[in-house]
Coordinates of C-alpha atoms in Angstrom, one line a residue:
Chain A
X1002 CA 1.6 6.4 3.5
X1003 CA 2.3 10.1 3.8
X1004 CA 3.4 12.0 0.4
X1005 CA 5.8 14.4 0.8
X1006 CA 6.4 17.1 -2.1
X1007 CA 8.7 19.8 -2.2
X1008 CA 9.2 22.8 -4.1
X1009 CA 10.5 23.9 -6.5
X1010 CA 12.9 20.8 -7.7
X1011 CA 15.5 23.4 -8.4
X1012 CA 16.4 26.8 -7.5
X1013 CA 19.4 29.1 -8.5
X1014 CA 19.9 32.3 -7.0
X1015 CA 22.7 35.0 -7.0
X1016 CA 24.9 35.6 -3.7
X1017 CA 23.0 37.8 -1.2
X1018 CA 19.6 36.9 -2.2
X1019 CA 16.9 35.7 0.1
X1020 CA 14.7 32.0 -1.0
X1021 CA 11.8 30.4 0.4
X1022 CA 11.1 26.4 -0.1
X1023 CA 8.2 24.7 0.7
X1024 CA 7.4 21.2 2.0
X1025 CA 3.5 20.1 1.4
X1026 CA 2.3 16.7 3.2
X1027 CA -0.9 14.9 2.4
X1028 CA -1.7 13.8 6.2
X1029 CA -1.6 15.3 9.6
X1030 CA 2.4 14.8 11.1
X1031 CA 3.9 13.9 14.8
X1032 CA 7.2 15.4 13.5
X1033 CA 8.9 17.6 10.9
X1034 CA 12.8 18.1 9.6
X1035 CA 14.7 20.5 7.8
X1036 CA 17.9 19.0 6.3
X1037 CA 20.9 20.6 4.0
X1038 CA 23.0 17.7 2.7
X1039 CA 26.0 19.1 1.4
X1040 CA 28.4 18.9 -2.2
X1041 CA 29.7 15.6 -0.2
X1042 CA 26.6 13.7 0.9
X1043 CA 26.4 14.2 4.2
X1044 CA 22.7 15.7 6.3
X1045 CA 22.5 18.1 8.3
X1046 CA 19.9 18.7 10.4
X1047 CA 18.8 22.4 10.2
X1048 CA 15.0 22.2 11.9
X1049 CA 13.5 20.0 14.1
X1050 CA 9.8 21.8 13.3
X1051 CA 6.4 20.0 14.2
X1052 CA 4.9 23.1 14.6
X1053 CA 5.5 27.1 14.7
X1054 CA 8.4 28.9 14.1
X1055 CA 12.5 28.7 14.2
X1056 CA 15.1 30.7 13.6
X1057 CA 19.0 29.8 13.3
X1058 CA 20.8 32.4 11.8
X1059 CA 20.2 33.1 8.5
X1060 CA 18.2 30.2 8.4
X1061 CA 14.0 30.3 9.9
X1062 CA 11.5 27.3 9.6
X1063 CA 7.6 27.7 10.0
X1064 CA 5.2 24.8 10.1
X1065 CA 1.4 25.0 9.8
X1066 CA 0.5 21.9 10.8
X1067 CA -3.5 22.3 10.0
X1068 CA -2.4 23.6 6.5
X1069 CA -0.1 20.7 6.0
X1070 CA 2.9 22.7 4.9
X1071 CA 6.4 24.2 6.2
X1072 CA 8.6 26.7 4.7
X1073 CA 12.3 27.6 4.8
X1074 CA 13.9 30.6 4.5
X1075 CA 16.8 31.4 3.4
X1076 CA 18.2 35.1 3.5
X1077 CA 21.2 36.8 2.4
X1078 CA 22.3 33.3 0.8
X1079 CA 25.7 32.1 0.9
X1080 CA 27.6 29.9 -1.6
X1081 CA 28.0 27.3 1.6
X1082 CA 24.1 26.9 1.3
X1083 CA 24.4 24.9 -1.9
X1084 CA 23.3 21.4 -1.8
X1085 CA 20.0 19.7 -1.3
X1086 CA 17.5 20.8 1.3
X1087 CA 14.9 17.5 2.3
X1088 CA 12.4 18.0 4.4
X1089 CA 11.3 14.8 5.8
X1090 CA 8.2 14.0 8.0
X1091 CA 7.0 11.0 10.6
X1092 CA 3.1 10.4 10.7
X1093 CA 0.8 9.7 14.1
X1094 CA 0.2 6.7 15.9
X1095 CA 2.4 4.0 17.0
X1096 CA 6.1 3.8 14.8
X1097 CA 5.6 5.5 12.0
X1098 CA 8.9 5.5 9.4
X1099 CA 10.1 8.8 8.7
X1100 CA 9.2 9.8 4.9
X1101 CA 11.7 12.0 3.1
X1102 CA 10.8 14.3 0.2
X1103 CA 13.3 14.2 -3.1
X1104 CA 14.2 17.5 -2.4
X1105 CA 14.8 21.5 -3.5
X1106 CA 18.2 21.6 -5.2
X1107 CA 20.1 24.8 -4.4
X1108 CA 22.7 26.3 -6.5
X1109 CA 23.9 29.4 -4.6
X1110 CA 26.2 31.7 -7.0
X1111 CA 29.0 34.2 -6.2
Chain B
X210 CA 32.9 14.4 20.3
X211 CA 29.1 12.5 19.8
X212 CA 28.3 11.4 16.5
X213 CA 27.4 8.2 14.0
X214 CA 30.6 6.5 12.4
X215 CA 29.8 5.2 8.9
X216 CA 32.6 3.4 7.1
X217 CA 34.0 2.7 4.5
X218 CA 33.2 5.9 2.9
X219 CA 34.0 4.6 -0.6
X220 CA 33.5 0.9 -1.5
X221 CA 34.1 -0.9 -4.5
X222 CA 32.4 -4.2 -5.2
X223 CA 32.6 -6.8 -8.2
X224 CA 29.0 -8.5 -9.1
X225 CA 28.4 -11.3 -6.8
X226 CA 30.3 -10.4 -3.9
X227 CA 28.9 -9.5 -0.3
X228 CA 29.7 -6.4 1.6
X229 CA 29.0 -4.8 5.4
X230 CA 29.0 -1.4 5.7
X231 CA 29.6 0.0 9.5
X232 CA 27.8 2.3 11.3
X233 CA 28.7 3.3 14.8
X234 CA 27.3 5.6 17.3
X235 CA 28.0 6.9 20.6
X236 CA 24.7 9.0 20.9
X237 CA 23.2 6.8 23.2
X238 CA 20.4 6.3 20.9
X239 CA 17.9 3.9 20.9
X240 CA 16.7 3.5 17.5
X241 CA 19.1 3.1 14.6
X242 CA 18.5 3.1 10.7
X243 CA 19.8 2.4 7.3
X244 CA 18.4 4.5 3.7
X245 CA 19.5 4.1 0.3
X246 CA 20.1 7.2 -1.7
X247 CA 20.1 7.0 -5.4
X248 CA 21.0 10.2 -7.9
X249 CA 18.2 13.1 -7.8
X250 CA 16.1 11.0 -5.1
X251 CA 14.7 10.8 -2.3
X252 CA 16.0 8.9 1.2
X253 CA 14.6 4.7 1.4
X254 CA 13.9 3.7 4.6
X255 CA 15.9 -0.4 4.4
X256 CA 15.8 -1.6 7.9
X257 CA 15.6 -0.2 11.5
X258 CA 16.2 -1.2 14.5
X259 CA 14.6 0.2 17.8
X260 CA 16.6 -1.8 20.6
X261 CA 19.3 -4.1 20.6
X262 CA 18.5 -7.8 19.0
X263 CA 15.8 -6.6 17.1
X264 CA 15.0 -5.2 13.5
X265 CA 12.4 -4.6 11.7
X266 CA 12.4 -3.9 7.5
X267 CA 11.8 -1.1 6.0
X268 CA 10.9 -0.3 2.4
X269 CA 13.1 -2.0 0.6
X270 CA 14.7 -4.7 2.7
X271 CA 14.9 -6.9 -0.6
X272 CA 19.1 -8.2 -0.9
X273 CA 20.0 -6.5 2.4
X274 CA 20.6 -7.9 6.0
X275 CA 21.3 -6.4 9.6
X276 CA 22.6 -7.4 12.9
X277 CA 22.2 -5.4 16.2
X278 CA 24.1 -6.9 18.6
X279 CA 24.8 -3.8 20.5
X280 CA 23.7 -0.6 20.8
X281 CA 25.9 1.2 19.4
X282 CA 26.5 -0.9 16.1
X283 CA 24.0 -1.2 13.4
X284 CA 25.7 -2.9 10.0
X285 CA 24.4 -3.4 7.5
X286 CA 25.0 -6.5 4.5
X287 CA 24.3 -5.8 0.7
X288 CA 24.6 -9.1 -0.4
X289 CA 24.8 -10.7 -4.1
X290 CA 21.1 -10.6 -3.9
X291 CA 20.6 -6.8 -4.4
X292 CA 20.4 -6.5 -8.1
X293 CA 21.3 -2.5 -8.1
X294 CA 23.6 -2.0 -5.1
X295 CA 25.4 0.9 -6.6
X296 CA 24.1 3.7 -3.9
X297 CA 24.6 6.1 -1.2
X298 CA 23.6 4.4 1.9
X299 CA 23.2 6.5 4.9
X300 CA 23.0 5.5 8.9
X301 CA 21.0 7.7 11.2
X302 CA 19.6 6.9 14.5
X303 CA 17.1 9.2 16.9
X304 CA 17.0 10.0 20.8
X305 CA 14.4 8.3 22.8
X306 CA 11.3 10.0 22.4
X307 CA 12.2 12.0 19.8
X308 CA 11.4 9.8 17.3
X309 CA 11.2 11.9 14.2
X310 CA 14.0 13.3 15.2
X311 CA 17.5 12.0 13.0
X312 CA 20.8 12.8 13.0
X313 CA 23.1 11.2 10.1
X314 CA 26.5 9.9 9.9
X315 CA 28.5 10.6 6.7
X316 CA 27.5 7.7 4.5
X317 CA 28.9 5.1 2.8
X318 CA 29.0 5.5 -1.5
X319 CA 28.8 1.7 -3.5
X320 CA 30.1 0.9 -6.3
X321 CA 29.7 -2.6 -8.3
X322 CA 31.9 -2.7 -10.5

């Protein structure tokens, strides 16, 4: 199946500052997501990202799907953007299961 | 307001007992899933389901059961056969044709006591 790794594992940065997070897959992908899950466990979905580029707010995805990698940035980081970012991926051809990363943890201080 | 129902969010279990987590949605999805979430990992893909009255399992199926008998409802057993139950289990399901595509409910944290 597809590997997923993320980096790095963990990441703390001071209030204001601006992160990048990277999501590397060993195969070609139908689909790639962006999730925060927050302090209480639950995911939310920040990027729905095969391909190109997305922006939400503070918050931009690219995907390069030839390279196998996507990237999130983060600017001006908030202490509401701690928690764990996954980025999870679904392979080609037929149902493929969606394979998750173990994640980027990010410790936003004031 | 749309959105996947998971409950009980706290559950407390002695050894040897059976439990059923809910997980509701009123998406209109298709497809419907259940992952195991353990500290510092990774999601687990344990069953899904991509229309009613059928399932199929995932990676780690082992101790776990399913029913979907509607749409909307996907719950899921952890029965006395799951030797580490103690986990954060997590429902999502996905729009037709968007099927990378998941949104989660809240999930549901087990503890055997």
């Amino acid at each position: 199946g597809i590997q997923v790794e993320q980096s790095p594992p963990d990441l703390i940065l001071q209030e204001g500052a601006n992160s990048t997070l990277r999501c590397n897959f060993s195969d070609s992908v139908n689909n790639l997501q962006w999730f925060h899950q927050n302090p209480w466990g639950q995911l939310i979905n920040l990027f729905y990202i095969p391909s190109g580029t997305k922006q939400n707010g503070r918050l931009s995805a690219t995907t390069v799907a030839t390279e196998r990698y996507s990237l999130l940035y983060i600017s001006s980081s908030q202490t509401t953007d701690s928690g764990v970012y996954f980025c999870a991926v679904e392979g080609w051809g037929g149902y493929q299961k969606v394979t998750f990363g173990i994640g980027t943890k990010l410790q936003v201080i004031p | 307001d749309g959105g996947i129902t998971q409950s009980p969010k706290y559950l407390f279990r002695k050894e040897g007992q059976n439990v059923t987590l809910s997980c509701e949605q009123n998406l209109n999805h298709d497809a419907m899933y259940w992952y195991r979430q353990d500290p510092g990992q990774g999601l687990r893909l344990i069953y899904y389901s991509q229309i009613v009255n059928d399932f199929q399992k995932g990676d780690i199926a082992e101790g776990y059961s399913v029913s979907r008998e509607k749409k909307e409802s996907f719950p899921l057993t952890v029965t006395s056969a799951q030797k580490n139950p103690t986990a954060f289990y997590l429902c999502a399901s996905n729009p037709r044709g968007r099927a990378g595509e998941l949104f989660f409910g809240e999930g549901s944290r087990l503890t055997v006591l």
